[in-house]
Every structure is written in structure tokens, then in C-alpha cells.
Short mmCIF file of N, CA and C in Angstrom, two decimals:
data_model
loop_
_atom_site.label_atom_id
_atom_site.label_comp_id
_atom_site.label_asym_id
_atom_site.label_seq_id
_atom_site.Cartn_x
_atom_site.Cartn_y
_atom_site.Cartn_z
N UNK O 1 9.37 4.06 -14.47
CA UNK O 1 8.88 2.85 -13.81
C UNK O 1 7.82 2.19 -14.68
N UNK O 2 7.61 0.92 -14.44
CA UNK O 2 6.59 0.15 -15.15
C UNK O 2 5.20 0.45 -14.59
N UNK O 3 4.17 -0.09 -15.24
CA UNK O 3 2.80 0.12 -14.79
C UNK O 3 2.62 -0.48 -13.40
N UNK O 4 1.79 0.14 -12.58
CA UNK O 4 1.60 -0.30 -11.19
C UNK O 4 1.11 -1.75 -11.13
N UNK O 5 0.41 -2.23 -12.15
CA UNK O 5 -0.07 -3.61 -12.15
C UNK O 5 1.07 -4.62 -12.20
N UNK O 6 2.27 -4.18 -12.55
CA UNK O 6 3.44 -5.07 -12.50
C UNK O 6 3.96 -5.25 -11.08
N UNK O 7 3.46 -4.44 -10.13
CA UNK O 7 3.98 -4.47 -8.76
C UNK O 7 2.96 -4.91 -7.72
N UNK O 8 1.67 -4.81 -8.03
CA UNK O 8 0.64 -5.20 -7.05
C UNK O 8 -0.35 -6.15 -7.72
N UNK O 9 -0.92 -7.08 -6.94
CA UNK O 9 -1.85 -8.05 -7.54
C UNK O 9 -3.27 -7.51 -7.75
N UNK O 10 -3.57 -6.35 -7.24
CA UNK O 10 -4.91 -5.77 -7.35
C UNK O 10 -5.22 -5.42 -8.80
N UNK O 11 -6.51 -5.53 -9.15
CA UNK O 11 -6.94 -5.22 -10.51
C UNK O 11 -8.22 -4.39 -10.47
N UNK O 12 -8.51 -3.76 -11.59
CA UNK O 12 -9.73 -2.97 -11.72
C UNK O 12 -9.76 -1.81 -10.74
N UNK O 13 -10.93 -1.54 -10.22
CA UNK O 13 -11.10 -0.40 -9.30
C UNK O 13 -10.37 -0.59 -7.98
N UNK O 14 -10.00 -1.84 -7.64
CA UNK O 14 -9.26 -2.06 -6.39
C UNK O 14 -7.78 -1.72 -6.51
N UNK O 15 -7.31 -1.39 -7.71
CA UNK O 15 -5.95 -0.90 -7.89
C UNK O 15 -5.98 0.58 -7.51
N UNK O 16 -5.72 0.87 -6.24
CA UNK O 16 -5.96 2.21 -5.71
C UNK O 16 -4.80 3.18 -5.90
N UNK O 17 -3.57 2.68 -5.98
CA UNK O 17 -2.45 3.60 -6.20
C UNK O 17 -2.18 3.69 -7.70
N UNK O 18 -1.68 4.85 -8.13
CA UNK O 18 -1.47 5.09 -9.56
C UNK O 18 -0.07 4.75 -10.04
N UNK O 19 0.93 4.95 -9.18
CA UNK O 19 2.31 4.86 -9.66
C UNK O 19 3.25 4.48 -8.52
N UNK O 20 4.21 3.62 -8.83
CA UNK O 20 5.33 3.38 -7.93
C UNK O 20 6.42 4.35 -8.36
N UNK O 21 6.69 5.32 -7.51
CA UNK O 21 7.64 6.39 -7.84
C UNK O 21 9.08 5.94 -7.60
N UNK O 22 9.29 5.17 -6.51
CA UNK O 22 10.64 4.76 -6.13
C UNK O 22 10.55 3.52 -5.25
N UNK O 23 11.52 2.64 -5.39
CA UNK O 23 11.61 1.49 -4.48
C UNK O 23 13.07 1.05 -4.37
N UNK O 24 13.52 0.84 -3.14
CA UNK O 24 14.82 0.25 -2.88
C UNK O 24 14.70 -0.58 -1.62
N UNK O 25 15.80 -1.04 -1.07
CA UNK O 25 15.77 -1.91 0.12
C UNK O 25 15.18 -1.22 1.35
N UNK O 26 15.29 0.11 1.41
CA UNK O 26 14.89 0.84 2.62
C UNK O 26 13.51 1.46 2.57
N UNK O 27 12.94 1.63 1.37
CA UNK O 27 11.63 2.27 1.30
C UNK O 27 11.01 2.12 -0.08
N UNK O 28 9.72 2.41 -0.12
CA UNK O 28 9.01 2.53 -1.40
C UNK O 28 8.14 3.78 -1.31
N UNK O 29 8.00 4.44 -2.44
CA UNK O 29 7.18 5.65 -2.54
C UNK O 29 6.23 5.47 -3.71
N UNK O 30 4.95 5.68 -3.44
CA UNK O 30 3.94 5.61 -4.50
C UNK O 30 3.13 6.90 -4.49
N UNK O 31 2.27 7.03 -5.49
CA UNK O 31 1.40 8.21 -5.52
C UNK O 31 0.03 7.82 -6.07
N UNK O 32 -0.93 8.64 -5.71
CA UNK O 32 -2.29 8.51 -6.24
C UNK O 32 -2.89 9.91 -6.31
N UNK O 33 -3.56 10.21 -7.40
CA UNK O 33 -4.32 11.45 -7.52
C UNK O 33 -5.78 11.09 -7.30
N UNK O 34 -6.39 11.75 -6.32
CA UNK O 34 -7.76 11.44 -5.92
C UNK O 34 -8.73 11.96 -6.98
N UNK O 35 -9.53 11.04 -7.53
CA UNK O 35 -10.48 11.40 -8.58
C UNK O 35 -11.92 11.13 -8.16
N UNK O 36 -12.84 11.83 -8.79
CA UNK O 36 -14.26 11.67 -8.48
C UNK O 36 -14.78 10.28 -8.82
N UNK O 37 -14.09 9.57 -9.74
CA UNK O 37 -14.53 8.24 -10.13
C UNK O 37 -13.82 7.13 -9.35
N UNK O 38 -13.00 7.49 -8.37
CA UNK O 38 -12.33 6.49 -7.54
C UNK O 38 -13.37 5.65 -6.81
N UNK O 39 -13.03 4.41 -6.54
CA UNK O 39 -13.95 3.46 -5.93
C UNK O 39 -14.60 3.99 -4.66
N UNK O 40 -13.84 4.64 -3.79
CA UNK O 40 -14.36 5.09 -2.50
C UNK O 40 -14.70 6.58 -2.46
N UNK O 41 -14.69 7.24 -3.61
CA UNK O 41 -14.91 8.70 -3.65
C UNK O 41 -16.34 9.08 -3.28
N UNK O 42 -16.43 10.18 -2.54
CA UNK O 42 -17.71 10.81 -2.22
C UNK O 42 -17.60 12.26 -2.68
N UNK O 43 -18.62 13.04 -2.44
CA UNK O 43 -18.57 14.46 -2.79
C UNK O 43 -17.50 15.19 -2.00
N UNK O 44 -17.18 14.69 -0.81
CA UNK O 44 -16.15 15.30 0.03
C UNK O 44 -14.74 14.83 -0.32
N UNK O 45 -14.63 13.76 -1.09
CA UNK O 45 -13.34 13.16 -1.40
C UNK O 45 -13.35 11.70 -1.00
N UNK O 46 -12.17 11.14 -0.79
CA UNK O 46 -12.05 9.75 -0.35
C UNK O 46 -11.84 9.75 1.16
N UNK O 47 -12.63 8.97 1.90
CA UNK O 47 -12.46 8.93 3.36
C UNK O 47 -11.03 8.56 3.74
N UNK O 48 -10.52 9.22 4.75
CA UNK O 48 -9.12 9.03 5.14
C UNK O 48 -8.81 7.61 5.59
N UNK O 49 -9.82 6.86 6.03
CA UNK O 49 -9.53 5.48 6.45
C UNK O 49 -9.07 4.61 5.28
N UNK O 50 -9.36 5.02 4.05
CA UNK O 50 -8.90 4.29 2.87
C UNK O 50 -7.38 4.37 2.76
N UNK O 51 -6.79 5.34 3.43
CA UNK O 51 -5.34 5.47 3.44
C UNK O 51 -4.62 4.21 3.89
N UNK O 52 -5.25 3.42 4.75
CA UNK O 52 -4.61 2.17 5.18
C UNK O 52 -4.39 1.25 3.99
N UNK O 53 -5.32 1.27 3.04
CA UNK O 53 -5.16 0.44 1.83
C UNK O 53 -4.14 1.04 0.88
N UNK O 54 -4.05 2.38 0.79
CA UNK O 54 -2.99 3.00 -0.01
C UNK O 54 -1.62 2.56 0.51
N UNK O 55 -1.48 2.57 1.83
CA UNK O 55 -0.21 2.16 2.44
C UNK O 55 0.03 0.68 2.19
N UNK O 56 -1.00 -0.15 2.37
CA UNK O 56 -0.85 -1.60 2.16
C UNK O 56 -0.46 -1.91 0.72
N UNK O 57 -1.05 -1.22 -0.25
CA UNK O 57 -0.68 -1.47 -1.64
C UNK O 57 0.74 -1.00 -1.94
N UNK O 58 1.19 0.03 -1.26
CA UNK O 58 2.57 0.46 -1.42
C UNK O 58 3.52 -0.57 -0.82
N UNK O 59 3.13 -1.19 0.29
CA UNK O 59 3.92 -2.29 0.86
C UNK O 59 4.00 -3.44 -0.15
N UNK O 60 2.88 -3.77 -0.80
CA UNK O 60 2.88 -4.83 -1.80
C UNK O 60 3.84 -4.50 -2.94
N UNK O 61 3.83 -3.25 -3.39
CA UNK O 61 4.74 -2.83 -4.46
C UNK O 61 6.19 -2.91 -4.00
N UNK O 62 6.46 -2.51 -2.75
CA UNK O 62 7.81 -2.62 -2.18
C UNK O 62 8.27 -4.07 -2.23
N UNK O 63 7.42 -4.98 -1.77
CA UNK O 63 7.77 -6.39 -1.71
C UNK O 63 8.10 -6.95 -3.09
N UNK O 64 7.28 -6.62 -4.06
CA UNK O 64 7.50 -7.10 -5.42
C UNK O 64 8.81 -6.56 -5.99
N UNK O 65 9.04 -5.27 -5.84
CA UNK O 65 10.26 -4.66 -6.37
C UNK O 65 11.50 -5.19 -5.67
N UNK O 66 11.43 -5.32 -4.34
CA UNK O 66 12.58 -5.80 -3.56
C UNK O 66 12.95 -7.23 -3.92
N UNK O 67 11.93 -8.06 -4.11
CA UNK O 67 12.17 -9.48 -4.40
C UNK O 67 12.48 -9.74 -5.87
N UNK O 68 12.42 -8.71 -6.70
CA UNK O 68 12.71 -8.89 -8.11
C UNK O 68 11.61 -9.62 -8.86
N UNK O 69 10.39 -9.56 -8.35
CA UNK O 69 9.26 -10.25 -8.98
C UNK O 69 8.43 -9.31 -9.85
N UNK O 70 9.04 -8.29 -10.42
CA UNK O 70 8.29 -7.33 -11.22
C UNK O 70 7.59 -8.07 -12.35
N UNK O 71 6.31 -7.82 -12.48
CA UNK O 71 5.50 -8.51 -13.47
C UNK O 71 4.81 -9.74 -12.91
N UNK O 72 5.23 -10.18 -11.72
CA UNK O 72 4.65 -11.36 -11.06
C UNK O 72 4.35 -11.05 -9.60
N UNK O 73 3.51 -10.04 -9.33
CA UNK O 73 3.25 -9.69 -7.93
C UNK O 73 2.54 -10.81 -7.19
N UNK O 74 2.96 -11.03 -5.94
CA UNK O 74 2.36 -12.06 -5.10
C UNK O 74 1.29 -11.45 -4.20
N UNK O 75 0.33 -12.28 -3.83
CA UNK O 75 -0.73 -11.86 -2.92
C UNK O 75 -0.19 -11.87 -1.50
N UNK O 76 -0.50 -10.83 -0.76
CA UNK O 76 -0.16 -10.74 0.66
C UNK O 76 -1.39 -10.31 1.43
N UNK O 77 -1.29 -10.34 2.73
CA UNK O 77 -2.43 -10.00 3.58
C UNK O 77 -2.06 -8.90 4.55
N UNK O 78 -2.96 -7.96 4.72
CA UNK O 78 -2.85 -6.95 5.76
C UNK O 78 -3.43 -7.56 7.02
N UNK O 79 -2.59 -7.81 8.01
CA UNK O 79 -3.06 -8.42 9.25
C UNK O 79 -3.70 -7.40 10.18
N UNK O 80 -3.20 -6.18 10.13
CA UNK O 80 -3.76 -5.15 10.99
C UNK O 80 -2.82 -3.97 11.10
N UNK O 81 -3.25 -3.03 11.91
CA UNK O 81 -2.47 -1.82 12.14
C UNK O 81 -2.39 -1.57 13.63
N UNK O 82 -1.19 -1.34 14.10
CA UNK O 82 -1.02 -0.99 15.51
C UNK O 82 -1.46 0.45 15.76
N UNK O 83 -1.33 1.25 14.72
CA UNK O 83 -1.60 2.67 14.87
C UNK O 83 -1.95 3.23 13.50
N UNK O 84 -3.04 3.98 13.43
CA UNK O 84 -3.40 4.69 12.21
C UNK O 84 -3.90 6.06 12.65
N UNK O 85 -3.11 7.07 12.38
CA UNK O 85 -3.45 8.43 12.79
C UNK O 85 -3.61 9.31 11.56
N UNK O 86 -4.77 9.96 11.47
CA UNK O 86 -5.03 10.84 10.34
C UNK O 86 -5.34 12.24 10.85
N UNK O 87 -4.76 13.21 10.19
CA UNK O 87 -5.00 14.62 10.52
C UNK O 87 -6.22 15.17 9.79
N UNK O 88 -6.76 14.40 8.84
CA UNK O 88 -7.90 14.86 8.05
C UNK O 88 -8.95 13.75 7.99
N UNK O 89 -10.18 14.12 7.64
CA UNK O 89 -11.27 13.14 7.51
C UNK O 89 -11.39 12.60 6.09
N UNK O 90 -11.02 13.42 5.11
CA UNK O 90 -11.14 13.03 3.70
C UNK O 90 -9.89 13.48 2.95
N UNK O 91 -9.50 12.70 1.93
CA UNK O 91 -8.50 13.14 0.97
C UNK O 91 -9.28 13.89 -0.11
N UNK O 92 -9.04 15.20 -0.26
CA UNK O 92 -9.84 16.00 -1.19
C UNK O 92 -9.67 15.57 -2.65
N UNK O 93 -10.74 15.73 -3.41
CA UNK O 93 -10.69 15.44 -4.84
C UNK O 93 -9.64 16.32 -5.50
N UNK O 94 -8.89 15.74 -6.42
CA UNK O 94 -7.91 16.49 -7.20
C UNK O 94 -6.52 16.55 -6.60
N UNK O 95 -6.36 16.20 -5.33
CA UNK O 95 -5.02 16.26 -4.73
C UNK O 95 -4.23 15.00 -5.06
N UNK O 96 -2.92 15.14 -5.07
CA UNK O 96 -2.04 13.98 -5.25
C UNK O 96 -1.44 13.63 -3.90
N UNK O 97 -1.60 12.37 -3.52
CA UNK O 97 -1.02 11.86 -2.28
C UNK O 97 0.30 11.18 -2.60
N UNK O 98 1.27 11.38 -1.73
CA UNK O 98 2.53 10.66 -1.81
C UNK O 98 2.58 9.72 -0.62
N UNK O 99 2.71 8.43 -0.90
CA UNK O 99 2.70 7.40 0.14
C UNK O 99 4.10 6.82 0.26
N UNK O 100 4.64 6.82 1.47
CA UNK O 100 5.98 6.27 1.73
C UNK O 100 5.88 5.16 2.75
N UNK O 101 6.53 4.03 2.47
CA UNK O 101 6.59 2.93 3.44
C UNK O 101 8.04 2.56 3.69
N UNK O 102 8.31 2.17 4.93
CA UNK O 102 9.64 1.72 5.34
C UNK O 102 9.48 0.44 6.15
N UNK O 103 10.27 -0.59 5.83
CA UNK O 103 10.19 -1.81 6.64
C UNK O 103 10.81 -1.57 8.01
N UNK O 104 10.09 -1.96 9.05
CA UNK O 104 10.62 -1.89 10.41
C UNK O 104 11.12 -3.26 10.86
N UNK O 105 10.46 -4.31 10.36
CA UNK O 105 10.82 -5.68 10.70
C UNK O 105 10.41 -6.59 9.55
N UNK O 106 11.33 -7.41 9.08
CA UNK O 106 11.05 -8.44 8.09
C UNK O 106 11.71 -9.71 8.58
N UNK O 107 10.92 -10.76 8.81
CA UNK O 107 11.54 -12.01 9.23
C UNK O 107 11.93 -12.81 7.99
N UNK O 108 12.58 -13.94 8.22
CA UNK O 108 13.00 -14.78 7.10
C UNK O 108 11.82 -15.50 6.46
N UNK O 109 10.70 -15.48 7.15
CA UNK O 109 9.50 -16.13 6.63
C UNK O 109 8.64 -15.15 5.87
N UNK O 110 7.44 -14.93 6.38
CA UNK O 110 6.47 -14.17 5.62
C UNK O 110 5.90 -12.97 6.36
N UNK O 111 6.36 -12.71 7.58
CA UNK O 111 5.80 -11.61 8.38
C UNK O 111 6.62 -10.34 8.21
N UNK O 112 5.92 -9.20 8.28
CA UNK O 112 6.61 -7.93 8.21
C UNK O 112 5.84 -6.84 8.93
N UNK O 113 6.57 -5.83 9.35
CA UNK O 113 5.98 -4.64 9.97
C UNK O 113 6.54 -3.44 9.22
N UNK O 114 5.66 -2.53 8.83
CA UNK O 114 6.05 -1.36 8.05
C UNK O 114 5.49 -0.10 8.67
N UNK O 115 6.28 0.97 8.61
CA UNK O 115 5.74 2.29 8.91
C UNK O 115 5.29 2.88 7.58
N UNK O 116 4.23 3.68 7.64
CA UNK O 116 3.73 4.31 6.43
C UNK O 116 3.29 5.73 6.71
N UNK O 117 3.47 6.58 5.72
CA UNK O 117 3.06 7.98 5.82
C UNK O 117 2.41 8.40 4.51
N UNK O 118 1.42 9.27 4.63
CA UNK O 118 0.78 9.85 3.46
C UNK O 118 0.93 11.36 3.56
N UNK O 119 1.45 11.93 2.48
CA UNK O 119 1.69 13.38 2.43
C UNK O 119 0.81 14.01 1.35
N UNK O 120 0.36 15.22 1.64
CA UNK O 120 -0.24 16.10 0.64
C UNK O 120 0.69 17.29 0.56
N UNK O 121 1.33 17.43 -0.59
CA UNK O 121 2.39 18.42 -0.76
C UNK O 121 3.46 18.15 0.30
N UNK O 122 3.76 19.10 1.16
CA UNK O 122 4.79 18.90 2.19
C UNK O 122 4.21 18.60 3.56
N UNK O 123 2.92 18.30 3.62
CA UNK O 123 2.28 18.08 4.92
C UNK O 123 1.96 16.60 5.11
N UNK O 124 2.45 16.04 6.22
CA UNK O 124 2.12 14.66 6.58
C UNK O 124 0.69 14.64 7.12
N UNK O 125 -0.19 13.87 6.47
CA UNK O 125 -1.59 13.83 6.90
C UNK O 125 -1.99 12.49 7.52
N UNK O 126 -1.20 11.44 7.27
CA UNK O 126 -1.48 10.12 7.84
C UNK O 126 -0.17 9.45 8.24
N UNK O 127 -0.18 8.81 9.41
CA UNK O 127 0.93 7.97 9.86
C UNK O 127 0.33 6.65 10.34
N UNK O 128 1.01 5.55 10.03
CA UNK O 128 0.50 4.25 10.43
C UNK O 128 1.63 3.25 10.56
N UNK O 129 1.36 2.18 11.28
CA UNK O 129 2.23 1.02 11.33
C UNK O 129 1.38 -0.19 10.96
N UNK O 130 1.81 -0.93 9.92
CA UNK O 130 1.04 -2.07 9.43
C UNK O 130 1.77 -3.37 9.67
N UNK O 131 1.01 -4.40 10.01
CA UNK O 131 1.52 -5.76 10.12
C UNK O 131 1.01 -6.52 8.90
N UNK O 132 1.93 -7.19 8.19
CA UNK O 132 1.56 -7.87 6.95
C UNK O 132 2.08 -9.30 6.95
N UNK O 133 1.50 -10.11 6.07
CA UNK O 133 1.85 -11.51 5.93
C UNK O 133 1.84 -11.86 4.45
N UNK O 134 2.94 -12.45 3.96
CA UNK O 134 3.02 -12.85 2.55
C UNK O 134 3.71 -14.20 2.44
N UNK O 135 2.91 -15.27 2.48
CA UNK O 135 3.51 -16.60 2.31
C UNK O 135 3.98 -16.80 0.87
N UNK O 136 4.89 -17.73 0.67
CA UNK O 136 5.37 -18.00 -0.69
C UNK O 136 4.25 -18.45 -1.61
N UNK O 137 3.37 -19.29 -1.10
CA UNK O 137 2.26 -19.81 -1.89
C UNK O 137 0.99 -19.71 -1.05
N UNK O 138 0.24 -18.65 -1.25
CA UNK O 138 -0.90 -18.37 -0.38
C UNK O 138 -1.99 -19.44 -0.47
N UNK O 139 -2.22 -19.99 -1.65
CA UNK O 139 -3.27 -21.02 -1.81
C UNK O 139 -2.88 -22.26 -1.02
N UNK O 140 -1.67 -22.75 -1.22
CA UNK O 140 -1.25 -23.95 -0.49
C UNK O 140 -1.12 -23.69 1.00
N UNK O 141 -0.75 -22.47 1.37
CA UNK O 141 -0.62 -22.15 2.79
C UNK O 141 -1.95 -22.38 3.51
N UNK O 142 -3.03 -21.91 2.93
CA UNK O 142 -4.32 -22.03 3.59
C UNK O 142 -4.95 -23.41 3.43
N UNK O 143 -4.66 -24.11 2.35
CA UNK O 143 -5.20 -25.46 2.22
C UNK O 143 -4.43 -26.45 3.08
N UNK O 144 -3.16 -26.18 3.31
CA UNK O 144 -2.33 -27.06 4.16
C UNK O 144 -2.62 -26.87 5.64
N UNK O 145 -3.18 -25.73 6.02
CA UNK O 145 -3.40 -25.46 7.44
C UNK O 145 -4.79 -25.82 7.90
N UNK O 146 -5.58 -26.46 7.05
CA UNK O 146 -6.94 -26.87 7.46
C UNK O 146 -6.89 -28.03 8.41
#
């Protein structure tokens, strides 16, 4: 696979996932190894609530790969989560997380709903449902709606 920056618009320390492992019409799988120098790292690891952003960035990578926009990732917005359940408080330093997202609903416009899971080895540690929005042209979308 290509570098993760070809699939998500995030840059610098906000590029939280390390790799897009797989993407097709039905799902995307990414991974991240938790490091002490990660943006949200503490002595205990990365707080589990950051998992919502790992899932959201995997959704962004899914969207880019599905639409064939590799190298030209579009900006999207996380509108919210209906459910975010974590079995742990922190993602421990040194572990590799596997993040899987599946589209539950995609309209012809810009709205989508995705299920997401985060695994450590064979154990599911986070489950969530995310609502997302990705207009074709985010700048014009917000300037036109004023």
C-alpha cells in the first residue's frame, strides 16, 4: 500500500494512523503502533477516547480508496458517534491496534454511517458507530450556506 498521507488529509502529528492495511467496497483496515511520542501519549499510553479519531481517520482512508482519489484525499467531518464503547481506559505503549470500519449507510450525497472496531491482537477493545459528512467541496459548501 501507499503512504497513509495518500489516503487521509491529516498531516504532522495529527496523522494518527500508520498504515492502511486493506480497503475494498465493504471495509477498510488500518493499523497504528502506540508510541511514547504520539500526540496524545501519556505515561499510561494513549487515552482510549482517542480511538474515535483512529476510527474516523480509517473512514477517511476508506472513502479515498473507494472513490479512487488516492493521492488526493478530501476533507470530511466527524459529526458524532451514536455509540462508543471501550473495554480499556488507555491503549498501552508499544501495542499495535488494528482498526476496522464498515459502511452501514452511504447516501448519494455526503452523509455516511460506519461501524468501527479496534482490536489488540485478537481482542476487540473498542466498538463504535460514527456519523460522517464529506461534501464534494468543503470550502464552497460552508461559504454557500452562510
